[in-house]
Short mmCIF file of N, CA, C and O in Angstrom, two decimals:
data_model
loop_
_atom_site.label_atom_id
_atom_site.label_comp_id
_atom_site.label_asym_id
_atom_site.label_seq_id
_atom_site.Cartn_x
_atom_site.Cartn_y
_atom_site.Cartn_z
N UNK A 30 110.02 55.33 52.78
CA UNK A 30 108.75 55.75 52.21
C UNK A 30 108.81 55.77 50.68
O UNK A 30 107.89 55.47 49.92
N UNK A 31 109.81 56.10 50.42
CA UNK A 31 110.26 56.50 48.78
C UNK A 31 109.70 54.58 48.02
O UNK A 31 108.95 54.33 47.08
N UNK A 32 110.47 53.63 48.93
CA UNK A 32 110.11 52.06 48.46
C UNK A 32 108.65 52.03 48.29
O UNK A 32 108.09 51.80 47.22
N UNK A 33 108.23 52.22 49.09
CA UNK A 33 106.51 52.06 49.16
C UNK A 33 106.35 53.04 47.98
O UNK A 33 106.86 52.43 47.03
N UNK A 34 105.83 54.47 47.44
CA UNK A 34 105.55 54.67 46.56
C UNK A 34 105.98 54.13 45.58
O UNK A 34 105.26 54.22 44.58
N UNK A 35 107.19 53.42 45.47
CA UNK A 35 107.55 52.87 44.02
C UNK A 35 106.68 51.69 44.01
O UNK A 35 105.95 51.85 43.04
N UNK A 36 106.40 50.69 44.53
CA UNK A 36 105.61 49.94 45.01
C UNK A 36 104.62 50.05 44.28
O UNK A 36 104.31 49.33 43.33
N UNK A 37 103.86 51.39 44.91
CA UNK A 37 102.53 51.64 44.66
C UNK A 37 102.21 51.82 43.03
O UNK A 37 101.22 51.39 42.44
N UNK A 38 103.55 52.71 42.33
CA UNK A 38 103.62 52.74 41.06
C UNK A 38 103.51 52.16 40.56
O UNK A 38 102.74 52.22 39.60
N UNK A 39 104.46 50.88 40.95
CA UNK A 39 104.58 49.69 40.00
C UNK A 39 103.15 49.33 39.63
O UNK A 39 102.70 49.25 38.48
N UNK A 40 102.13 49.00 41.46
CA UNK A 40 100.89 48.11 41.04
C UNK A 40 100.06 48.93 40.24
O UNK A 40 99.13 48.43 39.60
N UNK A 41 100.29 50.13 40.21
CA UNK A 41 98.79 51.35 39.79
C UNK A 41 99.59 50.78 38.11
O UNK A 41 98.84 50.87 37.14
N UNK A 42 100.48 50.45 37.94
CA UNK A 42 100.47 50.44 36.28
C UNK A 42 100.48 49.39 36.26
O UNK A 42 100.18 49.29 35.07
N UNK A 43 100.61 47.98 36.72
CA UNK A 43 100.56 46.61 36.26
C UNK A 43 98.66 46.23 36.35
O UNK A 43 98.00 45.37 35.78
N UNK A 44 98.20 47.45 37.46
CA UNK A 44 96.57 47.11 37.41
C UNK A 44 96.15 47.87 36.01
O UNK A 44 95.16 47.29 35.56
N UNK A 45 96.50 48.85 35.26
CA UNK A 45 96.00 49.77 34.51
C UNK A 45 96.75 48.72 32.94
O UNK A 45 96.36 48.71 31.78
N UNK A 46 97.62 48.15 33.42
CA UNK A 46 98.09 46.85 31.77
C UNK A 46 96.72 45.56 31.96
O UNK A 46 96.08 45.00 31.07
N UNK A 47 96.64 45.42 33.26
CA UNK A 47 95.47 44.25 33.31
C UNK A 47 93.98 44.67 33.37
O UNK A 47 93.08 43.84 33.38
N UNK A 48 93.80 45.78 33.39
CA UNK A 48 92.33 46.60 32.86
C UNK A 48 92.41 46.94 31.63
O UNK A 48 91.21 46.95 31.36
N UNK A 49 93.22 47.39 30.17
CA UNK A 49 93.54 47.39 29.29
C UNK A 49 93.45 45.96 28.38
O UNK A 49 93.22 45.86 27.17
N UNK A 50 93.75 44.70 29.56
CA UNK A 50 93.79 43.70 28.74
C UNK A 50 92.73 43.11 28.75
O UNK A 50 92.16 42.62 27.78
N UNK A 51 92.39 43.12 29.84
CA UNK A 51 90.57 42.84 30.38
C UNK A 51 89.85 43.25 29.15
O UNK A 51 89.31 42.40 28.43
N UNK A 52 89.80 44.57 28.86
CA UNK A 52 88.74 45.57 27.76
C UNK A 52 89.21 44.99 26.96
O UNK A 52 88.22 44.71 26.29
N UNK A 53 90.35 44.40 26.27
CA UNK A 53 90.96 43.48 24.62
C UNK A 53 90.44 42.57 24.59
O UNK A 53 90.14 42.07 23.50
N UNK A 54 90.12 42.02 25.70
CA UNK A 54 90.16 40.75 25.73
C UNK A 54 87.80 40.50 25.36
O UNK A 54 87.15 39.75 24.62
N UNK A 55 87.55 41.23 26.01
CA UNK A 55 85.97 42.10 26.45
C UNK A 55 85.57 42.07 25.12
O UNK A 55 84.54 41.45 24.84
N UNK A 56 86.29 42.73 24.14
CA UNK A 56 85.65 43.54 23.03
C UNK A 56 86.06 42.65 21.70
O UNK A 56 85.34 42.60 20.70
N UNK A 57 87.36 41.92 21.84
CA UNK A 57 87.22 40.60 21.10
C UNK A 57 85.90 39.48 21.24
O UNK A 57 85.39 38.92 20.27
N UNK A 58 85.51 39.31 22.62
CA UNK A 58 84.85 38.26 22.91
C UNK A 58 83.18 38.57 22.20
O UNK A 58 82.30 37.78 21.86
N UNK A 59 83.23 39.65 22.18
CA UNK A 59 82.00 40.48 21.79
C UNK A 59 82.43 40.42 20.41
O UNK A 59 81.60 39.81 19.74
N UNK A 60 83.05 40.69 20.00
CA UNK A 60 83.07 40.67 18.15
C UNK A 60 83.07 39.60 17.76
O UNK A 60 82.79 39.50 16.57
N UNK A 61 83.35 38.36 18.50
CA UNK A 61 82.98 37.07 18.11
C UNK A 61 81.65 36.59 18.36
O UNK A 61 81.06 35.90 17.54
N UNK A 62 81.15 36.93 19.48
CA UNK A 62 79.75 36.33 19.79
C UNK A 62 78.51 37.21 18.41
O UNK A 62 77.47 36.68 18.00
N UNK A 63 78.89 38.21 18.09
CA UNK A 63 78.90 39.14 17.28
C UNK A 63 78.79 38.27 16.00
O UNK A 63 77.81 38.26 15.25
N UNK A 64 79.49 37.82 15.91
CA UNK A 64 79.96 36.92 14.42
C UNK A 64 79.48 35.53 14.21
O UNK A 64 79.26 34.96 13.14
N UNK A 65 79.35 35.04 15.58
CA UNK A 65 78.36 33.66 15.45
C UNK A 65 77.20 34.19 15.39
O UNK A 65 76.61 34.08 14.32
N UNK A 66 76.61 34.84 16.37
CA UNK A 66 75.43 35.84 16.24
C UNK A 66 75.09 35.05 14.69
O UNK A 66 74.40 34.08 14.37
N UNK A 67 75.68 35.71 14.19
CA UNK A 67 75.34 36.32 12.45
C UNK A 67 75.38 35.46 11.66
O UNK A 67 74.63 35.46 10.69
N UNK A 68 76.42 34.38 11.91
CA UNK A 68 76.60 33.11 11.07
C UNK A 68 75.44 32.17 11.57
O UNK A 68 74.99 31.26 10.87
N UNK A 69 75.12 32.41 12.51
CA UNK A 69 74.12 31.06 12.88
C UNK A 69 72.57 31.74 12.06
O UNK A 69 71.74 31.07 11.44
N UNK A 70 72.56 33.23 12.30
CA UNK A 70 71.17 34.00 12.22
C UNK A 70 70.93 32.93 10.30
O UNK A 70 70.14 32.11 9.81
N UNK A 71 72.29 33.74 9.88
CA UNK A 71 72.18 33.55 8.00
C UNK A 71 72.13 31.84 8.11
O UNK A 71 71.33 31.36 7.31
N UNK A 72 72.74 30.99 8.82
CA UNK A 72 72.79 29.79 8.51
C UNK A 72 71.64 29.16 8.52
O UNK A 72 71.53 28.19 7.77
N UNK A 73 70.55 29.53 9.34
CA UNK A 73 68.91 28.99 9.81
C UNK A 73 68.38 29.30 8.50
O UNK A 73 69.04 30.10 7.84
N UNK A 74 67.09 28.71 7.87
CA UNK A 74 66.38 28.87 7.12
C UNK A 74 65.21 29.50 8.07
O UNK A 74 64.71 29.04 9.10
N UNK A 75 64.98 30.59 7.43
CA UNK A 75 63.71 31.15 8.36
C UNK A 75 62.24 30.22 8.27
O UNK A 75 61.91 29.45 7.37
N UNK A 76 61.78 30.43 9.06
CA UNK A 76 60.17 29.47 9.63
C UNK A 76 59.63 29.12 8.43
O UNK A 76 59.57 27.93 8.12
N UNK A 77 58.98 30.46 7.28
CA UNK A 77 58.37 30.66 6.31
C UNK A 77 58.76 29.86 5.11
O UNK A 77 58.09 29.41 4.18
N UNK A 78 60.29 29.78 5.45
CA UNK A 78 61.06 29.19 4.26
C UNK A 78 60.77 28.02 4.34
O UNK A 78 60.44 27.41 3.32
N UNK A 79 60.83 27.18 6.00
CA UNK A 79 60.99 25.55 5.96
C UNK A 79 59.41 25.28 5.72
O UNK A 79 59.45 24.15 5.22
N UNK A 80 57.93 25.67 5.80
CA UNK A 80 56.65 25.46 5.32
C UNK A 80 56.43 25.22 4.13
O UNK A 80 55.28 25.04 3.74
#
């Protein structure tokens, strides 16, 4: 029984390193879309401008 809880340990922390990396990975992807966002917004000449 003792094997099996170690087991279980192992996965409850190799799932809690791959939910950790998930959210790094999440919140990068967002600070980039974030950043094109912004580069594309400033790169457009607004409507008013191209008339």
């Amino acid at each position: 029984m003792a094997d099996v809880d170690d087991a279980l340990g192992r996965l409850a922390a190799e799932l809690a390193e791959r939910d950790a990396r998930i959210a790094d990975l999440e919140s990068a992807l967002a600070g980039a879309r974030a950043a094109a966002h912004q580069r594309v917004s400033t790169d457009k000449p607004d409507r008013e401008e191209q008339q």
